Coordinates of C-alpha atoms and ligand atoms in Angstrom, one line a residue:
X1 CA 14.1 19.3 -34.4
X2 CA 13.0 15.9 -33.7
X3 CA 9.1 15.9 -32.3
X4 CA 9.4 13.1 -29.2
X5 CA 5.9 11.9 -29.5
X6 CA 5.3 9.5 -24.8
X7 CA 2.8 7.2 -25.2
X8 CA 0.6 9.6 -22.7
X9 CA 1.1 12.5 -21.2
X10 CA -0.7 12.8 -17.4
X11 CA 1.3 16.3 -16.9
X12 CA -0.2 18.2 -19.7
X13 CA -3.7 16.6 -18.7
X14 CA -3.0 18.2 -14.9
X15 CA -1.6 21.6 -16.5
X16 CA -4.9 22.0 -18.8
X17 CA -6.6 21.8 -15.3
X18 CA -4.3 22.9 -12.5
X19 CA -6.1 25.6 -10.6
X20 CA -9.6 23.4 -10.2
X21 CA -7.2 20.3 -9.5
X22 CA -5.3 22.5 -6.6
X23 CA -8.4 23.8 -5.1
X24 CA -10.2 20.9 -4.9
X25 CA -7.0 18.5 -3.2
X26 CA -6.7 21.6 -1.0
X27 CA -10.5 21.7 -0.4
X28 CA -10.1 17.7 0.7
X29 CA -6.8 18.5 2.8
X30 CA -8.6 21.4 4.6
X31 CA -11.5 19.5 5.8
X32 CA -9.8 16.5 6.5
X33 CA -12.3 14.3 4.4
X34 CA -9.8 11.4 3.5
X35 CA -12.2 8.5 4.0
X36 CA -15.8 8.2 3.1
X37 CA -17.6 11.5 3.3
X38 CA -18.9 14.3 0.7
X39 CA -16.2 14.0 -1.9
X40 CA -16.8 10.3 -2.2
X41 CA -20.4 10.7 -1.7
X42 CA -20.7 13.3 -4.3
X43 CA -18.8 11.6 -7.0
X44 CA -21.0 8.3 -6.8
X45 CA -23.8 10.7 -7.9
X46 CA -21.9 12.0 -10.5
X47 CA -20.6 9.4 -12.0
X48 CA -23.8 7.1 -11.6
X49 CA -25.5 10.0 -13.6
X50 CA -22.7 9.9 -16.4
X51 CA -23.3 6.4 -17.1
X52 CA -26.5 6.3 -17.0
X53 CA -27.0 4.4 -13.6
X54 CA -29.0 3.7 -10.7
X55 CA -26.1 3.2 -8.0
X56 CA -22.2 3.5 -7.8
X57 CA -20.4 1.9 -5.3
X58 CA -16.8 3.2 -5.5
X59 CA -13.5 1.3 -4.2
X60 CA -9.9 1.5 -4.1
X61 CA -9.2 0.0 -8.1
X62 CA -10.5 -1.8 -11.2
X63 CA -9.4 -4.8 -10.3
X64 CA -11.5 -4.9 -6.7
X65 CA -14.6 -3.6 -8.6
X66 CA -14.4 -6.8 -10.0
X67 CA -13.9 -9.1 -7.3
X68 CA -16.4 -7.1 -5.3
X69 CA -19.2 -7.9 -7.9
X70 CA -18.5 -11.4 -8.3
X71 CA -18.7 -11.8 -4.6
X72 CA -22.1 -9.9 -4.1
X73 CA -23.5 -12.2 -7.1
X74 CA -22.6 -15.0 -4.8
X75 CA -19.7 -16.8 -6.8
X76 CA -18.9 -20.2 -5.4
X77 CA -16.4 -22.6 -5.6
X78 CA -16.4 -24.9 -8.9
X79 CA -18.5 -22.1 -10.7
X80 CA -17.5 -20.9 -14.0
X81 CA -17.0 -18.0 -15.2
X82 CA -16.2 -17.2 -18.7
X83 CA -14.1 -14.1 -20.1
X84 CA -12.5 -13.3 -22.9
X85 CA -8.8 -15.0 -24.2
X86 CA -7.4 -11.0 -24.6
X87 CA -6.9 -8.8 -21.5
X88 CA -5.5 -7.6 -18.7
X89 CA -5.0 -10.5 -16.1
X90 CA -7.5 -8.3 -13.6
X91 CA -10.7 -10.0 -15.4
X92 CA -9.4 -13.2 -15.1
X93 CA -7.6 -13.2 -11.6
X94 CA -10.6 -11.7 -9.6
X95 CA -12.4 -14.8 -11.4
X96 CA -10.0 -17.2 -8.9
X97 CA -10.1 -14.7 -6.2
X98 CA -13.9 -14.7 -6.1
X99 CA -13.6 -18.7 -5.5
X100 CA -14.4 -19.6 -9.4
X101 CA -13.0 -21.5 -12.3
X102 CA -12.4 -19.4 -15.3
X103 CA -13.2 -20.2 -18.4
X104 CA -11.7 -18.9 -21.6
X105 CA -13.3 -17.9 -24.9
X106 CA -11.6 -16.9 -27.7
X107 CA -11.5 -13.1 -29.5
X108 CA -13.4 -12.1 -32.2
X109 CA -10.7 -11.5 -35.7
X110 CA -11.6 -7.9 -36.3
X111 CA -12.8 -6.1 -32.7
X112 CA -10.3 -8.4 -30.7
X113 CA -13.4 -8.6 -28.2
X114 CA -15.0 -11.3 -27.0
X115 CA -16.5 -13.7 -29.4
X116 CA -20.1 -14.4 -28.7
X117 CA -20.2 -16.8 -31.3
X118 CA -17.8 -19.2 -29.6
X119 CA -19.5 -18.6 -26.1
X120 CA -22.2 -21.1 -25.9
X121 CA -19.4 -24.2 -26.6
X122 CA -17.8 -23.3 -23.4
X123 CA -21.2 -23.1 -21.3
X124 CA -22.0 -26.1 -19.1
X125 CA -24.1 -26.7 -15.9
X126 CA -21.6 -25.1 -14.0
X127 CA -21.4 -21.5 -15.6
X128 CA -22.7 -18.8 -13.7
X129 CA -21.7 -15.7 -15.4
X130 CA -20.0 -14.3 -18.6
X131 CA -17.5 -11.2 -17.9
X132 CA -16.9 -9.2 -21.6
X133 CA -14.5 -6.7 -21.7
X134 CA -14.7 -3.6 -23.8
X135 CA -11.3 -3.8 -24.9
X136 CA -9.5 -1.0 -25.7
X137 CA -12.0 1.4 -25.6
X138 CA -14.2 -0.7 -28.2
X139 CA -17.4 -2.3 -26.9
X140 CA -18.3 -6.2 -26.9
X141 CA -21.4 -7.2 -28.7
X142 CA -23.1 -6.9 -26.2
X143 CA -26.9 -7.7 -27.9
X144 CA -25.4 -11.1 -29.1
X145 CA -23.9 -11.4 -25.1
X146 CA -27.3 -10.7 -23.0
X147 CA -28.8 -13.3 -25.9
X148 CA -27.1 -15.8 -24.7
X149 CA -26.7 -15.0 -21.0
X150 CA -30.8 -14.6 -21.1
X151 CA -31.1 -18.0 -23.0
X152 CA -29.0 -19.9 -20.1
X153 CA -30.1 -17.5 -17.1
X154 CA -26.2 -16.1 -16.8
X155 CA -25.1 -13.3 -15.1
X156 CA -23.0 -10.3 -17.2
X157 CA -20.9 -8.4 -15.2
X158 CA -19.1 -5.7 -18.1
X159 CA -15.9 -4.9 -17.2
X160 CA -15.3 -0.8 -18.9
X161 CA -12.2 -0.3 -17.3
X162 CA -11.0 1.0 -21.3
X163 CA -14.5 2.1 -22.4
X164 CA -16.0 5.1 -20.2
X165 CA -19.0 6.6 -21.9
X166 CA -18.0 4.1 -25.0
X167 CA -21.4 3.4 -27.0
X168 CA -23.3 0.2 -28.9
X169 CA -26.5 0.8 -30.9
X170 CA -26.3 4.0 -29.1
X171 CA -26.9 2.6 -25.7
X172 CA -23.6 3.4 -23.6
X173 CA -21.3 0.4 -22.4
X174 CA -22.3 -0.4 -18.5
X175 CA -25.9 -0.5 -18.6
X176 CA -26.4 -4.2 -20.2
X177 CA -25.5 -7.0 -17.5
X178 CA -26.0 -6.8 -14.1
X179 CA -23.0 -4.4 -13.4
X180 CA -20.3 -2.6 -14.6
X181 CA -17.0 -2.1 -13.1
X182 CA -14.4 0.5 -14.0
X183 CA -10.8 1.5 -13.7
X184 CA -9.7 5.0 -12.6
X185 CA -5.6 4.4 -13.0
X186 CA -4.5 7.2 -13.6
X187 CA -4.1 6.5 -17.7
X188 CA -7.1 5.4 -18.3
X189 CA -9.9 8.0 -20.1
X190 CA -10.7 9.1 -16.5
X191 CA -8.1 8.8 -14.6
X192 CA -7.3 9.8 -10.9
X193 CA -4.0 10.6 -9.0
X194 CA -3.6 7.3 -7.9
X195 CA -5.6 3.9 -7.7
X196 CA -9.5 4.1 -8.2
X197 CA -12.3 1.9 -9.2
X198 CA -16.3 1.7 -9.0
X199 CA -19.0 -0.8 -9.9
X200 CA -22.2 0.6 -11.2
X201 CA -25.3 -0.9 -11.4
X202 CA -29.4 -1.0 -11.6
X203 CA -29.9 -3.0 -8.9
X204 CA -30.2 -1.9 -5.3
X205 CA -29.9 -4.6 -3.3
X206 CA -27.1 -5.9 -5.7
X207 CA -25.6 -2.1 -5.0
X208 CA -26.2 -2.5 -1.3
X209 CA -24.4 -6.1 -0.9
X210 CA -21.6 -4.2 -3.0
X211 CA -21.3 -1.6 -0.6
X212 CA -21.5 -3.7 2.4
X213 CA -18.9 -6.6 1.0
X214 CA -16.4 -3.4 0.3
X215 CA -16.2 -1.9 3.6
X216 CA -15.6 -4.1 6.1
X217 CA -19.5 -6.5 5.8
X218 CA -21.2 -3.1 7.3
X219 CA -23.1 -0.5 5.4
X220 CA -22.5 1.2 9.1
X221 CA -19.5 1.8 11.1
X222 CA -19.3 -0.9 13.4
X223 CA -22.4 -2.8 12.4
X224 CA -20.7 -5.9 10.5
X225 CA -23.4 -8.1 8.7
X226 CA -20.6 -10.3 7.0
X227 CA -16.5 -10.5 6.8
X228 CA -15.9 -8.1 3.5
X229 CA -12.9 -6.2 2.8
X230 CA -11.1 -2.9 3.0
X231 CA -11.7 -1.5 -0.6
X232 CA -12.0 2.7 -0.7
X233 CA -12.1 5.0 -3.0
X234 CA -10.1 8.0 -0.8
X235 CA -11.5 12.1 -0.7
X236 CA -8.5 13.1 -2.7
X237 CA -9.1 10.4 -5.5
X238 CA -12.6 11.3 -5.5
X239 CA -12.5 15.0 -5.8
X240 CA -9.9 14.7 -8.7
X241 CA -12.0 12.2 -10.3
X242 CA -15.0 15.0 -9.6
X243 CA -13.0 17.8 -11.4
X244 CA -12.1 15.5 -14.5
X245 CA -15.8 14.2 -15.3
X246 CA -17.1 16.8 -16.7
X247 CA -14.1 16.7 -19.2
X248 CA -14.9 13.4 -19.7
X249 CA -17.2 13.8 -23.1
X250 CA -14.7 16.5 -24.9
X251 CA -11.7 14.6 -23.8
X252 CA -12.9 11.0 -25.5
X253 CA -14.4 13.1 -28.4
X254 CA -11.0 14.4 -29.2
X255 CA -9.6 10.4 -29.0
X256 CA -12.4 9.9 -31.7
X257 CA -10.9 12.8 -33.6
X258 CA -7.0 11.5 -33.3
X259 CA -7.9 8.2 -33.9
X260 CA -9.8 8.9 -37.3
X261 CA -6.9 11.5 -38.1
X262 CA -4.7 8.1 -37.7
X263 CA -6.8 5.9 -40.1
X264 CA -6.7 8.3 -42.7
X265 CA -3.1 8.6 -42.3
X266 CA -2.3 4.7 -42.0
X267 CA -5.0 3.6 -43.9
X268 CA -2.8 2.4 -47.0
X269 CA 0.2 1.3 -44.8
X270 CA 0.8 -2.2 -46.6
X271 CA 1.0 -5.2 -43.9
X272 CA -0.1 -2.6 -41.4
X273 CA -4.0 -3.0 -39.9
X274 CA -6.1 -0.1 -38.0
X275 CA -8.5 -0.7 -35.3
X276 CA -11.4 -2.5 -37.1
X277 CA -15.5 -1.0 -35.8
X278 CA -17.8 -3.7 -34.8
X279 CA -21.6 -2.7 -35.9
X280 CA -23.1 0.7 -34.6
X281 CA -20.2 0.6 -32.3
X282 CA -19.1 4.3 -30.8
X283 CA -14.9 3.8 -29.8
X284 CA -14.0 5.5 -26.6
X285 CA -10.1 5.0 -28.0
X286 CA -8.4 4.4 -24.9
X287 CA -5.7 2.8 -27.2
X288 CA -5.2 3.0 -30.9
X289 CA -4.2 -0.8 -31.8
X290 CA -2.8 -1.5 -34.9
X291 CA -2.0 -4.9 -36.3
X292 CA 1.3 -5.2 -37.9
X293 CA 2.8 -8.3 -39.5
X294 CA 6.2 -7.1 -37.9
X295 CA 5.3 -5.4 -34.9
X296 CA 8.7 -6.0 -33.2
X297 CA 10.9 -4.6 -35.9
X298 CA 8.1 -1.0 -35.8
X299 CA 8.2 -1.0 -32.1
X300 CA 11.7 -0.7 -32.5
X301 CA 11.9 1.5 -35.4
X302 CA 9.4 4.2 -33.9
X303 CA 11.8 3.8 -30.5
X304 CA 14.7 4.9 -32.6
X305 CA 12.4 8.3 -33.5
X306 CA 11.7 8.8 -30.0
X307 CA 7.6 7.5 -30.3
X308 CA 6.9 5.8 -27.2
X309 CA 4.3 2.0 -28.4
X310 CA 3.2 -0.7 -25.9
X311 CA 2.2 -3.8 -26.7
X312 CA -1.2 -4.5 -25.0
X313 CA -1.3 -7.3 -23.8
X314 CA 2.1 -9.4 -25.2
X315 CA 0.3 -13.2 -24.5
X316 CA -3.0 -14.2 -24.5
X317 CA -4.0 -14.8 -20.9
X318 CA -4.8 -18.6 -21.2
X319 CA -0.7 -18.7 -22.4
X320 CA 0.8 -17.2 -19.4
X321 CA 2.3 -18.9 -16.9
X322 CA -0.2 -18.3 -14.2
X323 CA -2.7 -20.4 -16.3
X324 CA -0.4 -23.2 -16.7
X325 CA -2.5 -25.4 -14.8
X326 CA -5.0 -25.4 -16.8
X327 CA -3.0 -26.9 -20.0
X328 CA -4.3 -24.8 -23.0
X329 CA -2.6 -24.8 -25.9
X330 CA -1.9 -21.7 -28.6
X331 CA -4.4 -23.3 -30.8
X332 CA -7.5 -23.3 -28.6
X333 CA -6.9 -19.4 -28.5
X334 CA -6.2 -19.1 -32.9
X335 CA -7.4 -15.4 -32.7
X336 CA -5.7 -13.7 -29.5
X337 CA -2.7 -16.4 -30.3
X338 CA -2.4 -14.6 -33.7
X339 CA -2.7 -11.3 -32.5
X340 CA -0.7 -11.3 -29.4
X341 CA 2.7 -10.9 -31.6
X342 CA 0.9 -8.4 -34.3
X343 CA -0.9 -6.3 -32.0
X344 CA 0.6 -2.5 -31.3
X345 CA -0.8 0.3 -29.0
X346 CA 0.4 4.0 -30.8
X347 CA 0.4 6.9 -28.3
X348 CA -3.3 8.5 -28.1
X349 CA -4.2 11.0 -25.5
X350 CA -6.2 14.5 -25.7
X351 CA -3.6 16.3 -25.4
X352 CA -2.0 15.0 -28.1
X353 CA -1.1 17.9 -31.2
X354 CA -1.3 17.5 -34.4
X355 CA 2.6 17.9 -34.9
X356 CA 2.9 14.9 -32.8
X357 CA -0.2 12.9 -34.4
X358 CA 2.1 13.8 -37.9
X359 CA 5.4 13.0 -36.1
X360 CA 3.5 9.1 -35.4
X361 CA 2.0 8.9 -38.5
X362 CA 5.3 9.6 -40.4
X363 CA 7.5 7.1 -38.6
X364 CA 5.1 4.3 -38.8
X365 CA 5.0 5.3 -42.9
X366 CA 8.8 5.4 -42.8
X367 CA 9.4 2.0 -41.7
X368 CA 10.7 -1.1 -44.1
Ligands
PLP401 C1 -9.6 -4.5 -18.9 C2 -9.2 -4.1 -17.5 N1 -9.8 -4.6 -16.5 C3 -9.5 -4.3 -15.2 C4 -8.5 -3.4 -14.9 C5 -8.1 -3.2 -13.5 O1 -8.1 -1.9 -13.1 P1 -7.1 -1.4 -12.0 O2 -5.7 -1.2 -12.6 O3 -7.7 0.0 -11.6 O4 -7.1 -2.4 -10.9 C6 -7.8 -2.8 -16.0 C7 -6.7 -1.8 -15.7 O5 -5.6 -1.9 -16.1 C8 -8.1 -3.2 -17.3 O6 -7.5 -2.6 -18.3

């Protein structure tokens, strides 16, 4: 029989965990602690502690964690931000919803991460900050990064949306720049039931002007210092998230595992590219991306075997449309340009077994 290999599963991830899961959503429904309160509270600590941080300051998504950062590091209009020429349109949008220009830097050939090298020709009196993303699961080079942003007194903000507990030089992604946001979809390595985000960082007053600019310009009910914004992390999203964290280290150890299991299986796939390690980098694999000089044709071929791929992210986000107005061209981008058509995400998840792994593996081998 035919082993149908989804590019996730969230179910099997619930079923390893059902009965803590139940009790604690039944624990949140019982004590009617929707908004704010001890589940919240509680998994700030925790997850402050797991990175390795002073303060967390959750909210409703990723893509707010953002915004609300760049707004408490006082982002105005006409300042530029710069960001990486290969993500998800989140870095780049909250950049324009924060009231600055972004700025686009290419990829690095091998890590598809930013590319620190190219960095300093797109600085100019105007630049205020520098937004790496630890694509994939892979960190930025983040030593070369704070070099520059210390040279030309630059904020970092390190967007880890893909790279929970990910490592460089043995120093875990988050704790370089000024703060760190992350994504709690519920695919990502630590996912909730529903929309979730945070922003950690060192800084207390930066963690306090988070906090205050996320709910509503007060830190207290009523007592509004500034306009802010309506941007919660819910009780039932945060006691989920609490019952998952402690997963957290087995379930991206068993990513490593797949992911090296792939390598050696792929490895000597001609025209076929695994995910290339920066230096004294530690992968957190939230996708397995293979370059393949005929992606389209495998995507198709793996479909036919019932493998579930997704290309992440089909255009380099200086080419979509919603960058028009700024006029770039495929060339100013050569690396994310030349990887957005080769570029392949395989199906990676914990839960994975080997007999799907093999089922992958074989079907990816089996294509002409
Ligand atoms: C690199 C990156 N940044 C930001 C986000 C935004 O996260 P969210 O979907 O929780 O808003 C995502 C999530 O998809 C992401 O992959």
């Amino acid at each position: 029989m035919r082993t149908t290999v989804p590019f996730a599963d969230l179910h099997a991830q619930y079923l390893s965990i059902k009965e803590p899961i139940d009790a604690a959503i039944a624990e949140v429904i019982r004590t009617s602690a929707f908004i704010r309160g001890p589940f919240v509270q509680r998994f700030e600590e925790e997850f402050a502690s797991a990175v390795g941080a002073k303060h967390c300051v959750s909210c409703a998504n990723g893509t707010d964690s953002l915004y609300i950062a760049m707004h408490a590091l006082g982002v105005r209009p006409g300042d530029e931000v710069i960001t990486t020429a290969h993500s998800w349109i989140s870095t780049s949008e909250t950049i324009t919803q924060a009231g600055g220009n972004v700025v686009f830097c290419d990829t690095d050939a091998s890590t598809y991460t930013i590319d620190p090298a190219q960095i300093e020709a797109h600085i100019t009196p105007r630049t205020v900050g520098i937004i790496p993303v630890h694509l994939y699961g892979q960190s930025a080079d983040m030593p070369a990064i704070m070099a520059i942003a210390k040279k030309h007194k630059l904020w970092v903000i390190e967007d880890c949306a893909q790279a929970h507990l990910a490592r460089i030089d043995d120093r875990l992604v988050g704790s370089f720049g000024a703060a760190a946001s992350y994504s709690f979809y519920p695919g990502k390595n630590l996912g909730a039931m529903g929309d979730a985000g945070a922003v950690t960082t060192n800084d207390a007053a930066l963690a306090d002007r988070m906090a205050m600019f996320a709910r509503h310009g007060g830190i207290t009910k009523g007592d509004h210092q500034i306009e802010g914004i309506n941007s919660r992390l819910d009780g039932l999203q945060a006691a989920v998230l609490s019952v998952k964290l402690p997963h957290l280290v087995g379930w991206t150890k068993r990513r490593q595992e797949i992911a090296a299991e792939y390598n050696h299986l792929l490895g000597d796939v001609p025209g076929l590219t695994t995910p290339q390690l920066g230096d004294d980098r530690e992968h957190a694999f939230h996708l397995y991306v293979i370059r393949h000089e005929q992606r389209d044709p495998l995507a198709k071929h793996l479909a036919a075997q019932s493998i579930q791929s997704v290309v992440n992210y089909p255009m380099a986000l200086p080419l979509l449309p919603a960058y028009a107005r700024l006029g770039h061209r495929a060339e100013d981008f050569p690396d994310a340009h030349h990887n957005q058509s080769r570029i392949l995400s395989l199906p990676i998840f914990p839960e994975m077994s080997s007999q799907q792994l093999k089922a992958v593996a074989e079907a990816v081998r089996s294509f002409r």
